Coordinates of C-alpha atoms and ligand atoms in Angstrom, one line a residue:
M1 CA 92.7 119.1 41.3
G2 CA 92.8 118.5 45.1
R3 CA 95.9 117.0 46.8
I4 CA 94.0 114.4 48.8
A5 CA 93.2 111.0 47.4
I6 CA 91.8 107.9 49.0
L7 CA 94.4 105.1 49.1
D8 CA 93.9 102.0 47.2
E9 CA 92.8 98.7 49.0
A10 CA 96.2 97.0 48.9
T11 CA 98.0 100.1 50.3
I12 CA 95.3 100.4 53.1
G13 CA 95.8 96.8 53.9
Q14 CA 99.5 97.2 54.2
I15 CA 99.2 100.2 56.6
A16 CA 96.6 98.4 58.8
A17 CA 98.8 95.4 58.8
G18 CA 101.7 97.4 60.1
E19 CA 99.8 98.4 63.2
V20 CA 98.9 94.8 64.2
I21 CA 101.7 92.7 62.7
E22 CA 105.1 94.1 63.8
R23 CA 107.1 90.9 63.7
P24 CA 106.7 87.2 63.5
V25 CA 105.5 86.8 67.1
S26 CA 102.6 89.1 66.1
V27 CA 101.3 86.5 63.7
V28 CA 101.8 83.7 66.3
K29 CA 99.8 85.7 68.8
E30 CA 97.0 86.4 66.5
L31 CA 96.7 82.8 65.2
L32 CA 96.8 81.4 68.8
E33 CA 94.1 83.8 69.9
N34 CA 91.9 82.6 66.9
S35 CA 92.6 79.0 67.8
I36 CA 91.7 79.5 71.5
D37 CA 88.5 81.5 70.4
A38 CA 87.6 78.6 68.3
G39 CA 87.5 76.2 71.3
A40 CA 90.5 74.3 70.6
R41 CA 91.8 71.7 73.0
R42 CA 95.2 71.3 71.3
I43 CA 97.2 73.7 69.4
T44 CA 100.6 73.0 67.8
I45 CA 102.8 75.8 66.6
S46 CA 105.7 75.0 64.2
V47 CA 108.1 77.7 63.1
E48 CA 111.0 78.0 60.8
E49 CA 113.8 80.5 61.0
G50 CA 112.4 82.2 64.0
G51 CA 109.1 82.6 62.1
C52 CA 110.6 84.6 59.3
R53 CA 110.4 81.7 56.7
A54 CA 107.2 79.9 58.0
I55 CA 104.7 79.7 60.8
T56 CA 102.1 77.1 61.1
V57 CA 99.4 77.0 63.7
V58 CA 97.1 73.9 63.8
D59 CA 94.1 73.5 66.1
D60 CA 91.3 71.1 66.7
G61 CA 88.7 73.9 67.2
E62 CA 85.4 74.4 65.5
G63 CA 86.8 75.0 62.0
M64 CA 85.2 77.1 59.3
E65 CA 82.8 76.6 56.4
R66 CA 84.0 77.4 53.0
D67 CA 82.3 80.8 52.8
D68 CA 83.5 81.7 56.3
A69 CA 87.0 80.9 55.3
V70 CA 86.8 83.3 52.4
L71 CA 85.3 86.0 54.5
A72 CA 87.8 85.5 57.3
L73 CA 90.4 87.2 55.1
Q74 CA 88.4 90.4 54.6
R75 CA 89.0 93.3 56.9
H76 CA 86.6 93.8 59.6
A77 CA 85.1 90.4 59.2
T78 CA 84.4 88.7 62.5
S79 CA 82.2 86.1 63.9
K80 CA 82.7 87.4 67.4
I81 CA 80.7 90.6 67.7
R82 CA 77.9 92.1 65.7
D83 CA 77.9 95.7 66.7
A84 CA 79.5 98.2 69.2
R85 CA 77.3 97.1 72.0
D86 CA 78.9 93.7 72.0
L87 CA 82.4 95.3 72.5
A88 CA 82.2 95.9 76.2
A89 CA 81.1 92.4 76.9
A90 CA 83.4 90.6 74.5
R91 CA 84.9 87.6 76.2
T92 CA 86.7 86.4 73.2
L93 CA 90.4 87.4 72.6
G94 CA 89.6 88.7 69.2
F95 CA 86.8 90.9 68.0
R96 CA 88.1 93.4 65.5
G97 CA 88.1 91.1 62.6
E98 CA 91.4 92.5 61.1
A99 CA 94.1 90.0 62.1
L100 CA 93.8 87.5 59.4
A101 CA 93.3 90.2 56.7
S102 CA 96.4 92.0 58.1
I103 CA 98.6 88.9 58.0
A104 CA 97.3 87.9 54.5
A105 CA 98.1 91.3 53.2
I106 CA 101.8 90.9 53.8
S107 CA 102.5 87.2 53.4
A108 CA 101.7 84.0 51.5
L109 CA 98.9 82.5 53.5
E110 CA 97.2 79.1 53.4
I111 CA 94.3 78.0 55.3
I112 CA 93.1 74.4 55.6
T113 CA 90.0 74.0 57.7
R114 CA 87.1 71.7 58.2
A115 CA 84.0 72.8 60.3
R116 CA 83.1 70.4 63.0
G117 CA 80.7 67.9 61.6
A118 CA 81.3 68.9 58.0
V119 CA 81.9 66.2 55.4
S120 CA 84.9 67.7 54.0
G121 CA 87.2 70.6 54.4
V122 CA 88.6 73.5 52.1
R123 CA 92.0 74.7 51.3
L124 CA 92.5 78.3 50.5
A125 CA 95.8 80.0 49.4
A126 CA 96.2 83.7 49.2
R127 CA 99.2 86.0 48.4
G128 CA 99.4 89.7 49.4
G129 CA 95.7 89.5 50.5
T130 CA 94.4 88.1 47.1
I131 CA 92.9 84.6 47.1
A132 CA 94.8 82.6 44.5
D133 CA 93.3 79.1 45.1
L134 CA 90.2 77.7 46.8
Q135 CA 89.2 74.1 46.6
E136 CA 87.7 71.3 48.6
A137 CA 90.2 69.3 50.5
G138 CA 90.4 66.5 53.0
A139 CA 91.3 67.6 56.4
P140 CA 90.7 66.8 60.0
E141 CA 88.2 68.9 62.0
G142 CA 89.7 72.2 63.0
T143 CA 92.0 74.7 61.3
G144 CA 95.6 74.9 60.2
I145 CA 97.0 78.2 59.0
T146 CA 100.5 78.6 57.5
V147 CA 102.0 81.9 56.9
R148 CA 105.1 82.0 54.6
H149 CA 107.3 84.9 53.5
L150 CA 106.1 87.3 56.0
F151 CA 106.8 90.9 55.0
F152 CA 107.7 89.9 51.4
N153 CA 106.0 93.0 50.1
T154 CA 107.0 95.4 53.0
P155 CA 110.8 95.4 52.6
V156 CA 111.2 98.0 55.3
R157 CA 109.6 96.0 57.9
R158 CA 111.6 93.0 56.8
R159 CA 114.8 94.9 57.4
Y160 CA 113.9 95.7 61.0
L161 CA 113.6 92.0 61.8
K162 CA 116.2 90.8 64.4
S163 CA 118.0 87.5 64.2
P164 CA 115.9 84.3 63.9
A165 CA 117.1 83.4 67.5
T166 CA 115.6 86.7 68.8
E167 CA 112.4 86.3 66.9
L168 CA 112.0 82.8 68.1
G169 CA 112.7 84.0 71.8
H170 CA 109.7 86.2 71.5
I171 CA 107.6 83.5 69.9
A172 CA 108.5 81.1 72.8
D173 CA 107.5 83.7 75.4
C174 CA 104.3 84.4 73.6
V175 CA 103.3 80.7 73.4
A176 CA 104.4 80.1 77.0
Q177 CA 102.1 83.0 78.1
Y178 CA 99.1 81.6 76.3
A179 CA 99.8 78.2 77.7
V180 CA 99.7 79.4 81.2
A181 CA 96.6 81.4 80.6
H182 CA 94.9 78.4 79.2
P183 CA 96.0 75.4 81.1
S184 CA 93.3 73.2 79.7
I185 CA 94.7 73.6 76.2
G186 CA 97.7 71.4 75.2
F187 CA 100.3 73.7 73.4
R188 CA 103.2 72.4 71.6
L189 CA 105.8 74.7 70.0
S190 CA 108.5 73.3 67.8
H191 CA 111.2 75.1 65.7
S192 CA 112.6 73.3 62.6
G193 CA 111.0 70.1 64.0
E194 CA 112.6 70.4 67.4
T195 CA 110.0 70.7 70.3
L196 CA 110.8 73.7 72.5
L197 CA 107.8 73.7 74.8
A198 CA 104.8 71.5 75.6
T199 CA 102.0 71.6 78.0
A200 CA 99.8 68.7 78.9
G201 CA 96.4 70.7 78.7
Q202 CA 95.1 68.9 81.8
G203 CA 93.7 72.1 83.3
N204 CA 96.3 72.4 86.0
L205 CA 97.9 75.9 86.2
F206 CA 100.9 74.8 88.2
D207 CA 101.7 72.0 85.8
A208 CA 101.6 74.4 83.0
I209 CA 103.9 76.8 84.8
V210 CA 106.4 73.9 85.7
A211 CA 106.4 72.7 82.1
I212 CA 107.6 76.2 81.2
L213 CA 109.7 77.4 84.1
G214 CA 111.0 74.0 85.2
A215 CA 110.6 72.0 88.5
D216 CA 113.2 73.9 90.4
S217 CA 111.4 77.2 89.9
G218 CA 108.1 75.4 90.6
R219 CA 109.3 74.5 94.0
Q220 CA 109.9 78.1 95.0
L221 CA 106.4 79.3 94.1
I222 CA 103.6 80.0 96.3
P223 CA 99.9 79.9 95.4
I224 CA 97.8 83.0 95.3
D225 CA 94.1 82.6 95.4
Q226 CA 92.2 85.8 96.4
P227 CA 88.6 86.3 95.7
G228 CA 87.3 89.8 95.7
E229 CA 84.4 92.1 94.8
L230 CA 85.9 94.0 91.9
C231 CA 88.1 91.2 90.6
S232 CA 89.7 87.9 91.7
L233 CA 93.3 87.0 91.7
S234 CA 94.9 83.6 91.2
G235 CA 98.4 82.4 90.2
Y236 CA 101.7 81.8 91.7
I237 CA 104.4 84.2 93.0
A238 CA 108.0 83.4 93.9
R239 CA 109.6 83.3 97.2
P240 CA 111.9 86.2 97.4
T241 CA 114.8 83.9 96.5
L242 CA 113.5 83.4 93.0
T243 CA 114.3 86.7 91.2
R244 CA 115.6 87.9 87.9
G245 CA 117.5 91.0 86.9
T246 CA 114.5 92.1 84.6
R247 CA 110.8 91.8 84.8
S248 CA 110.9 89.0 82.2
G249 CA 109.5 86.5 84.7
Q250 CA 106.5 88.5 85.6
W251 CA 103.5 87.5 83.6
F252 CA 100.1 89.2 84.1
F253 CA 96.7 88.3 82.6
V254 CA 93.3 89.8 82.6
N255 CA 90.6 87.4 81.8
A256 CA 93.2 85.0 80.4
R257 CA 94.6 87.6 78.0
P258 CA 98.4 88.2 78.5
I259 CA 98.9 91.9 79.1
R260 CA 101.5 94.3 80.1
S261 CA 100.5 96.5 83.1
R262 CA 102.5 99.1 85.0
V263 CA 99.8 99.0 87.6
I264 CA 100.1 95.4 88.4
A265 CA 104.0 95.5 88.1
H266 CA 104.1 98.3 90.6
A267 CA 101.8 96.5 92.9
V268 CA 104.1 93.4 92.8
E269 CA 107.2 95.7 93.4
Q270 CA 105.4 97.2 96.4
A271 CA 104.5 93.8 97.9
Y272 CA 108.1 92.6 97.6
H273 CA 109.5 96.0 98.8
T274 CA 112.5 95.3 101.2
L275 CA 112.1 91.6 100.6
V276 CA 114.3 91.4 97.5
P277 CA 117.4 93.5 96.8
S278 CA 116.7 96.5 94.7
G279 CA 117.1 95.8 91.0
R280 CA 115.9 92.3 91.4
H281 CA 112.4 91.2 90.3
P282 CA 110.5 88.2 91.6
I283 CA 108.9 85.7 89.3
A284 CA 105.2 86.2 89.4
V285 CA 102.3 84.7 87.3
L286 CA 99.1 86.6 88.1
L287 CA 95.7 86.1 86.6
L288 CA 93.1 88.7 87.3
T289 CA 89.4 87.8 86.5
M290 CA 87.0 90.6 86.3
D291 CA 83.9 91.8 84.6
P292 CA 84.9 92.6 81.0
A293 CA 83.0 96.0 81.3
L294 CA 85.5 97.1 84.0
V295 CA 88.5 96.8 81.7
D296 CA 89.2 98.3 78.3
V297 CA 91.2 96.1 76.2
N298 CA 90.6 98.2 73.1
V299 CA 93.3 100.8 73.7
H300 CA 96.3 99.2 72.0
P301 CA 96.7 97.8 68.5
S302 CA 97.7 94.4 69.7
K303 CA 95.6 94.6 72.8
S304 CA 98.6 93.9 75.0
E305 CA 97.9 96.9 77.2
V306 CA 94.6 97.4 78.9
R307 CA 93.0 100.2 80.9
F308 CA 91.3 99.4 84.3
L309 CA 88.4 101.5 85.1
S310 CA 89.6 101.6 88.7
E311 CA 93.4 101.4 88.6
G312 CA 93.8 102.3 92.4
E313 CA 91.6 99.5 93.5
V314 CA 93.3 97.0 91.3
H315 CA 96.6 98.1 92.6
R316 CA 95.6 97.8 96.2
F317 CA 93.9 94.5 95.7
V318 CA 96.9 92.9 94.1
S319 CA 99.5 94.4 96.4
H320 CA 97.5 93.4 99.4
A321 CA 96.8 89.8 98.3
L322 CA 100.7 89.3 97.7
R323 CA 101.7 90.9 100.9
E324 CA 99.3 88.6 102.8
A325 CA 100.6 85.5 101.0
L326 CA 104.1 86.4 101.7
G327 CA 103.4 87.3 105.3
R328 CA 102.1 83.7 105.9
L329 CA 105.5 82.2 105.1
D330 CA 108.5 81.4 106.9
L331 CA 111.1 82.8 104.5
T332 CA 114.3 81.9 106.6
P333 CA 116.6 80.4 104.1
R334 CA 117.8 77.0 105.1
L335 CA 121.2 75.5 105.2
D336 CA 120.0 72.0 104.5
A337 CA 121.7 69.9 102.0
H338 CA 118.7 69.6 99.8
S339 CA 118.0 73.3 99.6
G340 CA 120.4 76.2 99.0
G341 CA 121.6 76.6 95.5
S342 CA 120.9 73.2 94.1
L343 CA 117.4 72.0 94.5
P344 CA 116.4 68.5 93.5
S345 CA 115.0 68.7 90.0
A346 CA 112.4 66.0 89.8
G347 CA 108.8 65.6 90.8
A348 CA 107.5 69.1 91.4
S349 CA 104.0 69.0 92.8
P350 CA 101.8 71.8 93.5
P351 CA 102.0 73.1 97.2
P352 CA 99.5 70.9 99.0
D353 CA 97.2 73.5 100.2
H354 CA 96.3 74.7 96.7
P355 CA 93.2 73.7 94.8
D356 CA 95.3 72.8 91.9
S357 CA 96.8 69.9 93.8
G358 CA 93.4 68.3 93.1
H359 CA 92.3 64.8 94.1
D360 CA 95.6 63.0 93.8
A361 CA 97.3 65.3 96.3
S362 CA 97.3 62.5 99.0
E363 CA 98.8 59.9 96.8
A364 CA 101.7 62.1 95.7
P365 CA 104.7 62.0 98.1
A366 CA 104.8 65.2 100.1
P367 CA 106.5 67.9 98.0
A368 CA 110.0 68.6 99.1
L369 CA 109.5 72.2 99.7
P370 CA 112.8 73.7 100.8
F371 CA 111.0 76.1 103.2
P372 CA 108.5 75.2 105.9
E373 CA 105.2 77.1 105.9
G374 CA 104.5 78.6 109.3
N375 CA 103.0 81.5 110.9
A376 CA 105.7 84.2 110.6
C377 CA 104.6 86.1 113.7
G378 CA 103.2 84.8 117.0
R379 CA 105.6 81.9 117.4
T380 CA 108.1 81.8 120.3
P381 CA 111.2 83.6 119.4
P382 CA 114.5 81.4 119.4
Q383 CA 116.8 81.6 122.4
A384 CA 120.2 83.3 122.0
R385 CA 123.0 80.8 123.0
A386 CA 126.2 82.3 121.8
Q387 CA 127.8 84.9 119.6
I388 CA 130.6 83.9 117.1
H389 CA 133.1 86.1 115.4
D390 CA 131.6 89.1 117.2
T391 CA 129.2 89.1 114.2
Y392 CA 126.6 86.2 114.3
I393 CA 124.3 85.1 117.0
L394 CA 123.6 81.4 117.4
A395 CA 120.2 80.8 118.6
E396 CA 118.1 77.7 119.3
G397 CA 114.7 77.7 117.6
E398 CA 111.9 75.3 117.5
D399 CA 113.0 74.2 114.0
G400 CA 116.6 74.0 114.6
L401 CA 119.8 76.1 114.8
L402 CA 119.5 79.7 113.6
I403 CA 122.4 81.7 112.6
I404 CA 121.5 85.3 112.8
D405 CA 123.4 88.3 111.4
Q406 CA 123.5 90.7 114.3
H407 CA 123.7 93.8 112.3
T408 CA 121.0 93.0 109.7
A409 CA 118.7 91.7 112.2
H410 CA 119.0 94.7 114.5
E411 CA 118.8 97.0 111.6
R412 CA 115.6 95.5 110.3
A413 CA 114.0 95.7 113.7
L414 CA 115.0 99.3 114.2
F415 CA 113.9 100.2 110.7
E416 CA 110.4 99.0 111.3
Q417 CA 110.2 100.4 114.8
I418 CA 111.4 103.9 113.6
L419 CA 109.0 103.8 110.8
S420 CA 106.0 102.8 112.9
G421 CA 106.9 105.0 115.8
T422 CA 107.3 102.1 118.1
A423 CA 111.0 102.4 118.8
G424 CA 110.1 103.6 122.3
D425 CA 113.0 104.7 124.3
L426 CA 115.5 104.1 121.6
M427 CA 114.2 106.9 119.4
R428 CA 113.0 109.2 122.1
P429 CA 114.5 112.6 121.6
L430 CA 117.3 113.1 124.1
P431 CA 118.0 116.8 124.7
L432 CA 121.6 117.7 124.2
A433 CA 123.4 119.3 127.2
V434 CA 125.1 121.6 124.6
P435 CA 123.0 122.2 121.4
F436 CA 125.0 122.6 118.3
V437 CA 124.6 124.6 115.1
L438 CA 124.7 122.7 111.8
N439 CA 126.0 125.0 109.1
L440 CA 125.2 123.9 105.6
D441 CA 125.3 125.0 102.0
T442 CA 122.1 125.9 100.1
R443 CA 121.8 122.5 98.5
Q444 CA 122.3 120.7 101.7
A445 CA 119.9 123.0 103.5
S446 CA 117.1 122.4 101.1
A447 CA 117.5 118.6 101.3
L448 CA 117.4 118.8 105.1
R449 CA 114.3 121.0 104.9
D450 CA 112.5 118.4 102.8
S451 CA 113.3 115.8 105.4
L452 CA 112.6 117.7 108.5
D453 CA 109.4 115.9 109.4
A454 CA 111.0 112.5 108.9
L455 CA 113.9 113.5 111.2
H456 CA 111.5 114.8 113.8
A457 CA 109.6 111.6 113.7
A458 CA 112.8 109.7 114.3
G459 CA 113.8 111.7 117.4
F460 CA 115.7 114.6 116.2
S461 CA 114.9 118.2 117.2
L462 CA 116.1 120.7 114.6
H463 CA 115.3 124.3 114.2
P464 CA 116.1 126.8 111.5
F465 CA 118.9 129.0 112.6
G466 CA 119.5 131.8 110.2
R467 CA 120.1 131.1 106.6
D468 CA 121.1 127.6 105.7
A469 CA 121.8 126.7 109.3
Y470 CA 120.0 124.5 111.8
L471 CA 120.1 124.4 115.6
V472 CA 120.2 120.7 116.8
R473 CA 118.6 120.6 120.3
A474 CA 118.0 116.9 120.7
V475 CA 118.9 113.5 119.1
P476 CA 117.4 110.0 119.3
A477 CA 118.5 108.3 122.4
A478 CA 119.9 105.3 120.5
L479 CA 122.3 107.6 118.6
A480 CA 123.3 109.6 121.6
D481 CA 126.9 108.2 121.8
T482 CA 127.5 108.8 118.1
D483 CA 128.9 111.9 116.5
C484 CA 125.6 113.4 115.7
E485 CA 126.9 116.2 113.6
S486 CA 128.7 113.9 111.1
L487 CA 125.8 111.5 111.3
L488 CA 123.5 114.3 110.1
R489 CA 125.8 115.4 107.4
D490 CA 126.0 111.8 106.2
A491 CA 122.3 111.6 106.2
I492 CA 122.1 114.7 104.1
E493 CA 124.7 113.4 101.6
E494 CA 122.6 110.2 101.4
I495 CA 119.5 112.1 100.6
L496 CA 121.4 114.1 98.0
S497 CA 123.0 111.2 96.5
G498 CA 119.9 109.1 95.6
S499 CA 117.1 110.2 93.3
A500 CA 114.8 112.4 95.3
P501 CA 112.1 110.3 97.0
R502 CA 108.7 111.2 95.6
S503 CA 106.5 110.9 98.6
I504 CA 106.7 111.9 102.3
E505 CA 106.4 108.2 103.0
A506 CA 109.5 107.4 100.9
R507 CA 111.4 110.2 102.6
R508 CA 110.5 108.8 106.0
E509 CA 111.7 105.4 104.9
Q510 CA 114.9 106.7 103.5
I511 CA 115.7 108.5 106.9
A512 CA 114.5 105.4 108.9
S513 CA 116.7 103.2 106.9
F514 CA 119.8 105.4 107.3
L515 CA 119.2 105.7 111.0
A516 CA 118.5 102.1 111.5
C517 CA 121.7 101.2 109.7
R518 CA 123.7 103.7 111.9
G519 CA 121.8 102.8 115.2
A520 CA 122.1 99.1 114.8
V521 CA 124.9 97.1 116.4
K522 CA 127.8 96.5 114.0
S523 CA 129.7 93.5 113.0
G524 CA 132.6 93.4 115.5
D525 CA 130.5 94.5 118.5
R526 CA 130.6 92.0 121.4
L527 CA 127.1 91.4 122.8
T528 CA 125.8 90.1 126.1
L529 CA 123.1 87.3 125.9
Q530 CA 120.6 89.8 127.0
E531 CA 121.5 92.2 124.1
M532 CA 121.3 89.2 121.6
Q533 CA 118.0 88.2 123.1
A534 CA 116.7 91.7 122.8
I535 CA 117.6 91.8 119.1
I536 CA 115.9 88.5 118.5
R537 CA 112.8 89.6 120.3
G538 CA 112.7 92.8 118.3
L539 CA 113.1 90.9 115.0
Y540 CA 110.7 88.2 115.7
A541 CA 108.0 90.7 116.5
L542 CA 107.9 91.6 112.8
P543 CA 106.1 90.0 110.0
S544 CA 109.0 90.9 107.6
R545 CA 111.8 89.7 109.5
F546 CA 113.5 87.6 107.0
T547 CA 115.6 90.3 105.3
C548 CA 116.9 93.7 106.2
Q549 CA 115.4 96.5 104.4
H550 CA 117.9 96.2 101.6
G551 CA 116.8 92.6 101.0
R552 CA 119.8 90.8 102.7
P553 CA 118.9 87.8 104.9
T554 CA 118.7 88.4 108.6
A555 CA 119.1 84.7 109.5
I556 CA 119.6 81.2 108.1
L557 CA 118.3 77.9 109.6
L558 CA 120.0 74.7 109.9
S559 CA 117.1 72.4 110.6
R560 CA 116.7 69.9 113.3
E561 CA 116.0 67.2 110.6
E562 CA 119.2 68.2 108.8
L563 CA 121.3 67.9 111.9
A564 CA 119.8 64.5 112.7
R565 CA 120.5 63.4 109.1
R566 CA 124.1 64.7 109.2
F567 CA 124.8 62.9 112.5
N568 CA 123.0 59.7 111.3
R569 CA 120.5 59.9 114.1
Ligands
LIG601 P1 88.8 88.2 65.0 O1 89.5 87.2 65.6 O2 88.9 89.6 65.5 O3 87.3 87.9 64.8 P2 90.4 87.6 62.7 O4 90.8 88.2 61.5 O5 91.5 87.1 63.6 O6 89.3 88.4 63.5 O7 89.5 86.2 62.3 C1 88.4 86.4 61.5 C2 87.4 85.4 61.6 O8 87.8 84.1 61.2 C3 87.1 85.0 63.1 O9 86.1 85.7 63.7 C4 86.7 83.5 63.1 O10 85.3 83.4 62.8 C5 87.4 83.0 61.9 N1 88.7 82.2 62.3 C6 89.9 82.7 62.3 N2 90.8 81.8 62.8 C7 90.0 80.6 63.1 C8 90.3 79.3 63.6 N3 91.5 78.9 63.9 N4 89.3 78.6 63.8 C9 88.0 78.8 63.5 N5 87.7 80.1 63.1 C10 88.7 81.0 62.8
LIG602 MG1 91.6 87.1 65.8

């Protein structure tokens, strides 16, 4: 007798279900996708006990005929593709024909459905995948599916469920994401009768986002609309002030399917590099549209990860589109009474330059955006007027009074100049009258060796001088007055303390950042008006002048309007 046996149907069903249905939110996701595929305009989701006791999804989609409703519960039964050739072109969210079968195998499931135009509907009840009852029933057009006692016959899976609150959190996130991906569908989620989330379904992406994130966040979003050859990108990204400690506010979609993507997440991170403090993640809702043949959604059981045919290009495209959108803005934080920490909470409208603002943009009052749009570069730099506390520069700008942090401002400008090799005289190598020898230990010497190019680019001249030692012949002019030996030792310690940068570029950035910080004027340095003006000029030549490279602001603005308002003018 052989040891191998074919498993019985019920066991096969439970194993297959385990792959697709991990927890209540998996059920919600699959039912939502089916409703969307069925052309629904409204979808209501009601859950009890975080979905562990019951999940009901009702839609007004095309519904099912009696025979189809029965077939729908079979594995590999689908109306969406006919053979493998259809796979690559599938535009529907589902196509494997296994979700309903999987859910049915591990729950008590009820379908009430009526096909569009049919005289009556049917009600079908199943338990553990076996149909227990099937009869004609009065029902509105569309489909309602209720799933009770999830995992009743898979006790192990049931034991791994988290608290109802946690499961509900996942469900709310899931519904929110589909609601954003499909703004023309009205979604409503309720828990034990209490509405948690509702979108209007009027087709406006911004409205859908505001319904979920709230009007305060909405006000800090900037539209993205970037057509391209390979793909096009739309959505909203946050001003650098709207960040979270995790990536939970970053939602990515490909062809209206929510996905996780390290490629896109990295592109976002790169676009915001130096604009947000490290460890903070800006909110971003990004929808990619592309030929389905260029993306494989069939690589993950729940299709939540995809594979792009040309990852590199998608990465470049997204990162570039975001950089450009951010570069167009004046991101100077405002000191005005209506901005700052507490933004007004009512009446968010889409930014006026976005197609979403639609026909009624002119009727709506101008949105109270806390930050003016403006060309970041190419405007006249503000005039330095005074220094206070030996730390801040007061400058008169077109828009009002700027308070500039002399250190971060100078640091940012130096950083960019060192990186781009445009620091000119400042970073010119200045030969030392008396070269000195830097004696290091093996670990330090190897760190220095890896960063030699970056140091040379920044104006140092260092030459190997026996084992683990270097002869320092020249230092950057800007640092000529500092104790260059301890500066180099500090730089080496800094290199050793962080995780080793992966690329030459990252290494250059690390060195540039260190030197900029050391080379910049400090808080406490008294400056002349000329020196202040030079700092401002350097800063305003940059597109990325709003924060230092660590993400701290370089300047804040007290606007002309705010001054007038405060003095009752
Ligand atoms: P898939 O979505 O991959 O086709 P499912 O198991 O999720 O597989 O669903 C099986 C079939 O049942 C679908 O192809 C569709 O024809 C039908 N169906 C499921 N849910 C609905 C619904 N809400 N409205 C109309 N038809 C549905
Ligand atoms: Mg499906």
